[in-house]
Short mmCIF file of C-alpha atoms in Angstrom, two decimals:
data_model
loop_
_atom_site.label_atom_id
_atom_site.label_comp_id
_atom_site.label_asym_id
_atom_site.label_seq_id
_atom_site.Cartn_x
_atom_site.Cartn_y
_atom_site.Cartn_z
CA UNK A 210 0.00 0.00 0.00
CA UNK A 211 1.53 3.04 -0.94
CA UNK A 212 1.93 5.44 1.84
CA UNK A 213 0.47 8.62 -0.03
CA UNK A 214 -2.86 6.70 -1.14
CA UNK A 215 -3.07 5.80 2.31
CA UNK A 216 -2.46 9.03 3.27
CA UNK A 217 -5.05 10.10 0.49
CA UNK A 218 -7.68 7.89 1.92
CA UNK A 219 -8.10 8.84 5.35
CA UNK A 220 -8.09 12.43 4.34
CA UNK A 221 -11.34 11.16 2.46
CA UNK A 222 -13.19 8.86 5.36
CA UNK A 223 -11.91 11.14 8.08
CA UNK A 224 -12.67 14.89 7.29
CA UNK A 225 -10.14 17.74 9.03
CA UNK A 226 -7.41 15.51 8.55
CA UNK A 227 -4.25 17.64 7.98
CA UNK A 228 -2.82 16.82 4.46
CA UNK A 229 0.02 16.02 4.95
CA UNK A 230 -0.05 15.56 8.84
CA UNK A 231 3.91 15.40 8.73
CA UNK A 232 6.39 15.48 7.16
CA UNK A 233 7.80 12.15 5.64
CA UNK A 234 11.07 10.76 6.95
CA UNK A 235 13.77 12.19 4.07
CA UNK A 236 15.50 8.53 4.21
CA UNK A 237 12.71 7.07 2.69
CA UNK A 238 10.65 8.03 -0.63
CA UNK A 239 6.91 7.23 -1.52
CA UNK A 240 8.43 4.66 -4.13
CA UNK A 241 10.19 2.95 -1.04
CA UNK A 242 6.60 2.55 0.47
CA UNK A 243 4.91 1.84 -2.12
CA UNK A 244 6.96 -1.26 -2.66
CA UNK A 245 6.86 -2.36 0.97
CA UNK A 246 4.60 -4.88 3.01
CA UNK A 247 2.84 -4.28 6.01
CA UNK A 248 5.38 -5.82 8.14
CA UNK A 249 7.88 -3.76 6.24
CA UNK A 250 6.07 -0.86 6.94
CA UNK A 251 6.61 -1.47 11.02
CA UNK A 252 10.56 -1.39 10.74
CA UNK A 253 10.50 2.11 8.73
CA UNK A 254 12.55 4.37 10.71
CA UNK A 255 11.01 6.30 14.40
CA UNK A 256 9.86 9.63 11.55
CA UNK A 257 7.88 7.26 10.19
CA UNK A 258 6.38 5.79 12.89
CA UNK A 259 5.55 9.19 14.32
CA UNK A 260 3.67 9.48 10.76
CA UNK A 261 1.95 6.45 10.48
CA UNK A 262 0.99 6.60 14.28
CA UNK A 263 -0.33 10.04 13.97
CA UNK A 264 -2.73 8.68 10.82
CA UNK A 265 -3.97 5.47 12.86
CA UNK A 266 -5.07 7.82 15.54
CA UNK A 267 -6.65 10.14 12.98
CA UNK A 268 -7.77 6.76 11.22
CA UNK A 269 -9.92 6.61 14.73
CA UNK A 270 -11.99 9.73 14.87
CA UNK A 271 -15.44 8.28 13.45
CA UNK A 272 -16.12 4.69 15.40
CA UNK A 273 -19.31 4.77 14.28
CA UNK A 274 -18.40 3.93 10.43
CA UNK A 275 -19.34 0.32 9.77
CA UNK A 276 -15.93 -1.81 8.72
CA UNK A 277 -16.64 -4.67 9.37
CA UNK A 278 -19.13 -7.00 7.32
CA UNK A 279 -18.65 -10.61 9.00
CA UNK A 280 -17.07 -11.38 12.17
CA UNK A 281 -16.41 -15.14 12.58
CA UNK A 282 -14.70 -15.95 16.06
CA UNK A 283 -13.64 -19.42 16.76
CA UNK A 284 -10.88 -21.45 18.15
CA UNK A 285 -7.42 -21.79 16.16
CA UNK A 286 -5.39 -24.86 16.14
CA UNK A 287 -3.25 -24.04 18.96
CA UNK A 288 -5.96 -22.98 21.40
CA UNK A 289 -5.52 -19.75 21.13
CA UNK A 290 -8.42 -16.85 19.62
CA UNK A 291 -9.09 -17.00 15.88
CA UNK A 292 -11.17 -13.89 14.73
CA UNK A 293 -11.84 -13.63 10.89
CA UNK A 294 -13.18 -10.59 9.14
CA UNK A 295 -14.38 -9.44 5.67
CA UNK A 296 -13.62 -5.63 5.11
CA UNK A 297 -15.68 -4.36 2.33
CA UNK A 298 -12.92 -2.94 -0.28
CA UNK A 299 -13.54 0.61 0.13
CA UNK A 300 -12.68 0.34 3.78
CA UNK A 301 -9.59 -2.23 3.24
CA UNK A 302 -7.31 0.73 3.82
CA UNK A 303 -8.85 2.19 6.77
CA UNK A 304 -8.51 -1.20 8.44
CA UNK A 305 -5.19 -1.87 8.08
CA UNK A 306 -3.93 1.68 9.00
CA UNK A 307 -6.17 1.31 12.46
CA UNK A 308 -3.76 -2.00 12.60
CA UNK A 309 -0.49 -0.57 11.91
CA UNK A 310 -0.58 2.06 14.08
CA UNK A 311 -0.37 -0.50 17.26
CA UNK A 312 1.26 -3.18 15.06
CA UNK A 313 3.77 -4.05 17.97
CA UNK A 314 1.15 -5.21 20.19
CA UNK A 315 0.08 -8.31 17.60
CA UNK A 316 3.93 -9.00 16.93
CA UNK A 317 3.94 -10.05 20.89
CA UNK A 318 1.12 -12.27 21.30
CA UNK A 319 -0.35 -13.10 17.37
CA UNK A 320 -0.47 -12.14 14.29
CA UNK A 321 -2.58 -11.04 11.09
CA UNK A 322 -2.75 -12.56 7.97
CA UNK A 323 -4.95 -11.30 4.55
CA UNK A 324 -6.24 -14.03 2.31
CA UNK A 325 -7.51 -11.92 -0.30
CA UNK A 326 -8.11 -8.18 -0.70
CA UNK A 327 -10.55 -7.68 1.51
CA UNK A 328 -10.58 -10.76 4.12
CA UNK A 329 -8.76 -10.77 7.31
CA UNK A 330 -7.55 -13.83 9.64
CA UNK A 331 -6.56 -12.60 13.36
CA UNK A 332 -4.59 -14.89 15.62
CA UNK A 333 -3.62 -14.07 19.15
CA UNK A 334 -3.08 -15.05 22.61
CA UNK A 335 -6.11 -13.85 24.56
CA UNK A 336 -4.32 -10.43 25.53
CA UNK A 337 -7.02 -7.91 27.12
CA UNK A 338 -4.55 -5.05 25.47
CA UNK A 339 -4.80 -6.73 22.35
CA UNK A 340 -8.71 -7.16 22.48
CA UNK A 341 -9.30 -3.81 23.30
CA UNK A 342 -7.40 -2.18 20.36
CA UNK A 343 -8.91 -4.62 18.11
CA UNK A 344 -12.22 -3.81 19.43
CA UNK A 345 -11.32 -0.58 18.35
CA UNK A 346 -10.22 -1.19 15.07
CA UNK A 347 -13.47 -2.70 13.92
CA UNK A 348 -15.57 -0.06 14.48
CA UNK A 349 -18.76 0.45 17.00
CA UNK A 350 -21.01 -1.12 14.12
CA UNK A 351 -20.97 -4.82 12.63
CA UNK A 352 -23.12 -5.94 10.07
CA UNK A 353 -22.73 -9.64 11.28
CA UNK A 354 -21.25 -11.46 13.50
CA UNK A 355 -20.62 -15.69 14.55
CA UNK A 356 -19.57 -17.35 17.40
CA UNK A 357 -18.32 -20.95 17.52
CA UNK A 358 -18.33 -22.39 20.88
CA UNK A 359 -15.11 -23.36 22.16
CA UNK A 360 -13.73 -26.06 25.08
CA UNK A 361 -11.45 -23.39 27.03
CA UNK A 362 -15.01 -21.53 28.16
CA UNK A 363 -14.23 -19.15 30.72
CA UNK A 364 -11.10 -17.24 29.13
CA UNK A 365 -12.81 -17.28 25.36
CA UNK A 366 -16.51 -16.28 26.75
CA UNK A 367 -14.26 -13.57 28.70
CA UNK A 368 -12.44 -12.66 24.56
CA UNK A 369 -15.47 -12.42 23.23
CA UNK A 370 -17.26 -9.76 25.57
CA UNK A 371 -14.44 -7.72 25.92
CA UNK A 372 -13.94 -7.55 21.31
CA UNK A 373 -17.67 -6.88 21.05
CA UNK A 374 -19.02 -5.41 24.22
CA UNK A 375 -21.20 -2.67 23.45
CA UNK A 376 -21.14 -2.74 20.13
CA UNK A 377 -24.41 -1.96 17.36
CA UNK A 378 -24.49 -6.05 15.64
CA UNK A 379 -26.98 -6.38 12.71
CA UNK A 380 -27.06 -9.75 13.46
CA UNK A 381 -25.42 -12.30 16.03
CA UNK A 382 -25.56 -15.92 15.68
CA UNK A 383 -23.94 -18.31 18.45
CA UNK A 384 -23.76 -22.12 18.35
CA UNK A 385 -23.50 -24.09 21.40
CA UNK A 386 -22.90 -28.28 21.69
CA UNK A 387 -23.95 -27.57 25.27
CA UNK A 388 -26.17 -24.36 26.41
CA UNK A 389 -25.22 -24.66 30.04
CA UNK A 390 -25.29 -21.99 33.24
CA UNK A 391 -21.55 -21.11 32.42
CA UNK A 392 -22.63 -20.21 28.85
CA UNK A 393 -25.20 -17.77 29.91
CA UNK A 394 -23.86 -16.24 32.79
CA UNK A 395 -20.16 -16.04 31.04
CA UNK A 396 -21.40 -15.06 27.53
CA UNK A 397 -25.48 -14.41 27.31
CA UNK A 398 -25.69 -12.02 30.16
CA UNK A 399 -22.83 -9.66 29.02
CA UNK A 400 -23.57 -9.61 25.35
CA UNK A 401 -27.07 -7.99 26.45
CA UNK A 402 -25.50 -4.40 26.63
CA UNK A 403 -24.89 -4.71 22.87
CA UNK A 404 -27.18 -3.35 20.55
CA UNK A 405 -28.74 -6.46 18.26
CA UNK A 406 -31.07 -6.48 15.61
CA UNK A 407 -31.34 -10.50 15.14
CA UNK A 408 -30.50 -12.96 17.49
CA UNK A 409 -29.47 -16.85 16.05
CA UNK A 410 -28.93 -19.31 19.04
CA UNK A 411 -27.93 -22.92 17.37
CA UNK A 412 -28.00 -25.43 20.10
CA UNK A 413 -27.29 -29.22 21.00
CA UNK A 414 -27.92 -29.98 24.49
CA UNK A 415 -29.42 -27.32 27.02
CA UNK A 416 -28.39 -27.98 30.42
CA UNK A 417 -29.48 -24.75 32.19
CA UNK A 418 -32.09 -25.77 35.15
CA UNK A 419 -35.20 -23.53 33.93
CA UNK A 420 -34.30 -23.37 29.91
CA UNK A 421 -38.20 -21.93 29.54
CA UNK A 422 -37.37 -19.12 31.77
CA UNK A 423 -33.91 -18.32 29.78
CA UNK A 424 -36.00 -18.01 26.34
CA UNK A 425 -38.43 -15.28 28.30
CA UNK A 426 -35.45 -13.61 30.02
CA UNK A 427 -33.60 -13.67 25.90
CA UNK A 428 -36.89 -12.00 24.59
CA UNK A 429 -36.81 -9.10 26.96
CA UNK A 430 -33.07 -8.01 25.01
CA UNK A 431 -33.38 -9.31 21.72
CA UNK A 432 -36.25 -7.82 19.05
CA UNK A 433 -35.71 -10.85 16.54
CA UNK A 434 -34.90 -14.35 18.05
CA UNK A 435 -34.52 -17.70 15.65
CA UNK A 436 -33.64 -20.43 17.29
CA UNK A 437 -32.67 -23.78 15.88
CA UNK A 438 -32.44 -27.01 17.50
CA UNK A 439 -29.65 -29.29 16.23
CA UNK A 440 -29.53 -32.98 16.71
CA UNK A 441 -29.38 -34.71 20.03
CA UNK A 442 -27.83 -37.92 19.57
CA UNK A 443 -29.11 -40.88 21.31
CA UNK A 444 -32.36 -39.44 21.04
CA UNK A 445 -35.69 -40.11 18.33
CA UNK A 446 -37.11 -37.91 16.30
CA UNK A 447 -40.54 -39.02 17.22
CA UNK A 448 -40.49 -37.66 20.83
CA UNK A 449 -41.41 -34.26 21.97
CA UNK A 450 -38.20 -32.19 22.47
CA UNK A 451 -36.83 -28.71 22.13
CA UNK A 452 -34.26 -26.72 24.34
CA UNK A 453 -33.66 -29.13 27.07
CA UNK A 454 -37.05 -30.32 27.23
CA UNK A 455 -39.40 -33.51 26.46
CA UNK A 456 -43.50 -33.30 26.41
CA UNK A 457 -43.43 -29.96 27.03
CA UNK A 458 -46.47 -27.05 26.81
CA UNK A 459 -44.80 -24.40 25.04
CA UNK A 460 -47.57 -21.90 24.34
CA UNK A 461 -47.36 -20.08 27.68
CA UNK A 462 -43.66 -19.47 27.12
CA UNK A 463 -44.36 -18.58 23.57
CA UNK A 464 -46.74 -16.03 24.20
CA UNK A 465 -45.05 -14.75 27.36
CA UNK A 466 -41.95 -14.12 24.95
CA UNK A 467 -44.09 -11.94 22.63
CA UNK A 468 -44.77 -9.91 25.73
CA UNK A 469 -41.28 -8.75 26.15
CA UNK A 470 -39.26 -6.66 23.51
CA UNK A 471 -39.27 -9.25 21.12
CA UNK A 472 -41.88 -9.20 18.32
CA UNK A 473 -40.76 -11.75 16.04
CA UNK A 474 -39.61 -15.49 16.36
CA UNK A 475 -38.51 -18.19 14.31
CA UNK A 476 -38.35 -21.52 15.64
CA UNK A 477 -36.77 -24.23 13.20
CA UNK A 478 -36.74 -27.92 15.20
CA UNK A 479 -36.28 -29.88 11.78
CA UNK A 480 -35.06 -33.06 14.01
CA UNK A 481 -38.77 -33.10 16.54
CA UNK A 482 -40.84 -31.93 14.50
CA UNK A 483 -43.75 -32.81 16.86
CA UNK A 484 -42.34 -30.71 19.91
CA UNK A 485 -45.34 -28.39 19.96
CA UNK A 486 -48.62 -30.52 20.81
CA UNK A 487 -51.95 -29.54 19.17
CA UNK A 488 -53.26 -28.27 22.64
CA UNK A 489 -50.38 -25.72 22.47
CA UNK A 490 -50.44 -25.13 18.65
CA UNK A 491 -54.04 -24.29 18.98
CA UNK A 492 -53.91 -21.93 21.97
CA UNK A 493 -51.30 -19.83 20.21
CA UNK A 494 -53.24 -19.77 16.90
CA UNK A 495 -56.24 -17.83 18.95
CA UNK A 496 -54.48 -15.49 20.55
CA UNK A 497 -55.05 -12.87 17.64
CA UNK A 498 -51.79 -10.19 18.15
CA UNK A 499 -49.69 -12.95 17.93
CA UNK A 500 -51.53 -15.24 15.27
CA UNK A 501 -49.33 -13.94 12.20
CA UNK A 502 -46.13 -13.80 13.39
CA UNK A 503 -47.14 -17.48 15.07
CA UNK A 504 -48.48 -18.92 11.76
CA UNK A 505 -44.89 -17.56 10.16
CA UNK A 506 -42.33 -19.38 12.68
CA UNK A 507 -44.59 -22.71 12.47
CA UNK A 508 -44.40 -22.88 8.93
CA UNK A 509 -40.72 -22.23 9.02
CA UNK A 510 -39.82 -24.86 10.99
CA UNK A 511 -41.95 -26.92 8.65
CA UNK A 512 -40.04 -25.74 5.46
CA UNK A 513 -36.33 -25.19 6.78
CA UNK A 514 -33.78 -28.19 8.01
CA UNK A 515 -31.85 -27.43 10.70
CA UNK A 516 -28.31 -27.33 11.03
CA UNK A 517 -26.41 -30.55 11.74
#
């Protein structure tokens, strides 16, 4: 990236930007940076650094610009924090200045790696410097985001709060083997001071003591909830389940739901089909505020398979 676009295109996302901000180092020509990599451009010498410093922190000034399309965090080979992230193109540049400014804290504990023009692999020790600045970096506002559970609970529930707390997410999807008290006191409970349009819990097994009470307690935060059930093995498809429960009445919880701040739900339980009994299937088709939105998540769940 050649230092004077760079230069060029923060002067154009970030308005009052001083053009040029300082002078360049004399040792080192536009040609020289043009021709470098990122990592080269982390060695330049301290004038430099002073510049491109001075443009990350300019490269700051508007959090609120949206950067970051998908946000996929997960669990890298060696245990430690994978985030990936697609940058739309015409913020590519933006990104990567946010990251060189602070480069040296990812050459201690990680590092970052770009796939393709405008896709982004993170990996790092779980470093709360580090997940601050990248929290930073991203913006205030993603468009999506997905979370893969992961064994090491407690320190990657603790990542994952501190990279998006308080943050505006179009749309959040989490997938758990095991929904269990850890889960939603660790994870759930904090990610409720975020801002989120859709909610998407995927889950296995739910192990929480009162699972009915959780999905009230969820549609109090979130205005859009789908929630899938995945496969339980060892288990038929003929029997009555969903979250953590067999032969259960699910109307009161349903409609107790649509009390809250949520006002539309999606429930997709491909493998038990025959979780909700008529009795509750016809007590939620008379209740006449919620009959549409009702008739809509029961067909769904009809129509779409479930993840596996």
């Amino acid at each position: 990236m050649a230092l004077q676009q760079a230069l060029k295109s923060v002067c154009e996302v970030c308005p009052g930007f001083p053009n040029p901000p300082l002078p360049m180092a004399p040792s080192l020509s536009t040609t020289e940076f043009s021709n470098s990599s990122r990592d080269e451009l982390t060695s330049v010498p301290e004038t430099s650094q002073t510049l491109l410093k001075h443009v990350a922190d300019y490269s700051m000034r508007h959090p609120n610009q949206p950067i970051v399309q998908y946000l996929r965090i997960t669990q890298s080979p060696k245990h430690n924090l994978q985030v990936e992230m697609t940058i739309p193109r015409s913020s590519t540049t933006l990104f990567e200045l946010r990251l060189i400014g602070n480069s040296s804290l990812f050459s201690q504990t990680g590092r970052v790696r770009c796939t393709d023009e405008n896709k982004y692999f993170v990996y790092f020790y779980i470093d709360l410097s580090v997940l601050n600045y990248l929290s930073k970096c991203m913006g205030s506002v993603l468009e999506k985001v997905e979370i893969l559970d992961w064994k090491n609970r407690s320190l990657f529930y603790f990542a994952i709060t501190q990279l998006l707390g308080r943050k505006d997410i179009g749309q959040l999807e989490i997938k758990f083997e095991e929904l269990s008290q850890q889960a939603v006191t660790e994870l759930l409970k904090p990610l409720e001071v975020c801002m989120i349009d859709q909610f998407n819990l995927s889950v296995r097994d739910v192990t929480v003591s009162k699972p009915e009470r959780l999905l009230v307690e969820l549609s109090t935060f979130f205005q859009s909830i789908r929630i899938t059930q995945l496969y339980l093995s060892n288990s038929r498809k003929n029997i009555p389940y969903f979250f953590g429960l067999h032969y259960f009445e699910w109307s009161p919880i349903i409609l107790a739901m649509f009390s809250g701040k949520m006002d539309k739900l999606n429930i997709c339980n491909f493998h038990y089909p025959q979780y909700l009994s008529a009795k509750s299937a016809g007590e939620l088709l008379e209740v006449k505020v919620t009959a549409i939105p009702l008739k809509k998540a029961l067909a769904s769940c009809e129509r779409s398979p479930a993840g596996r």
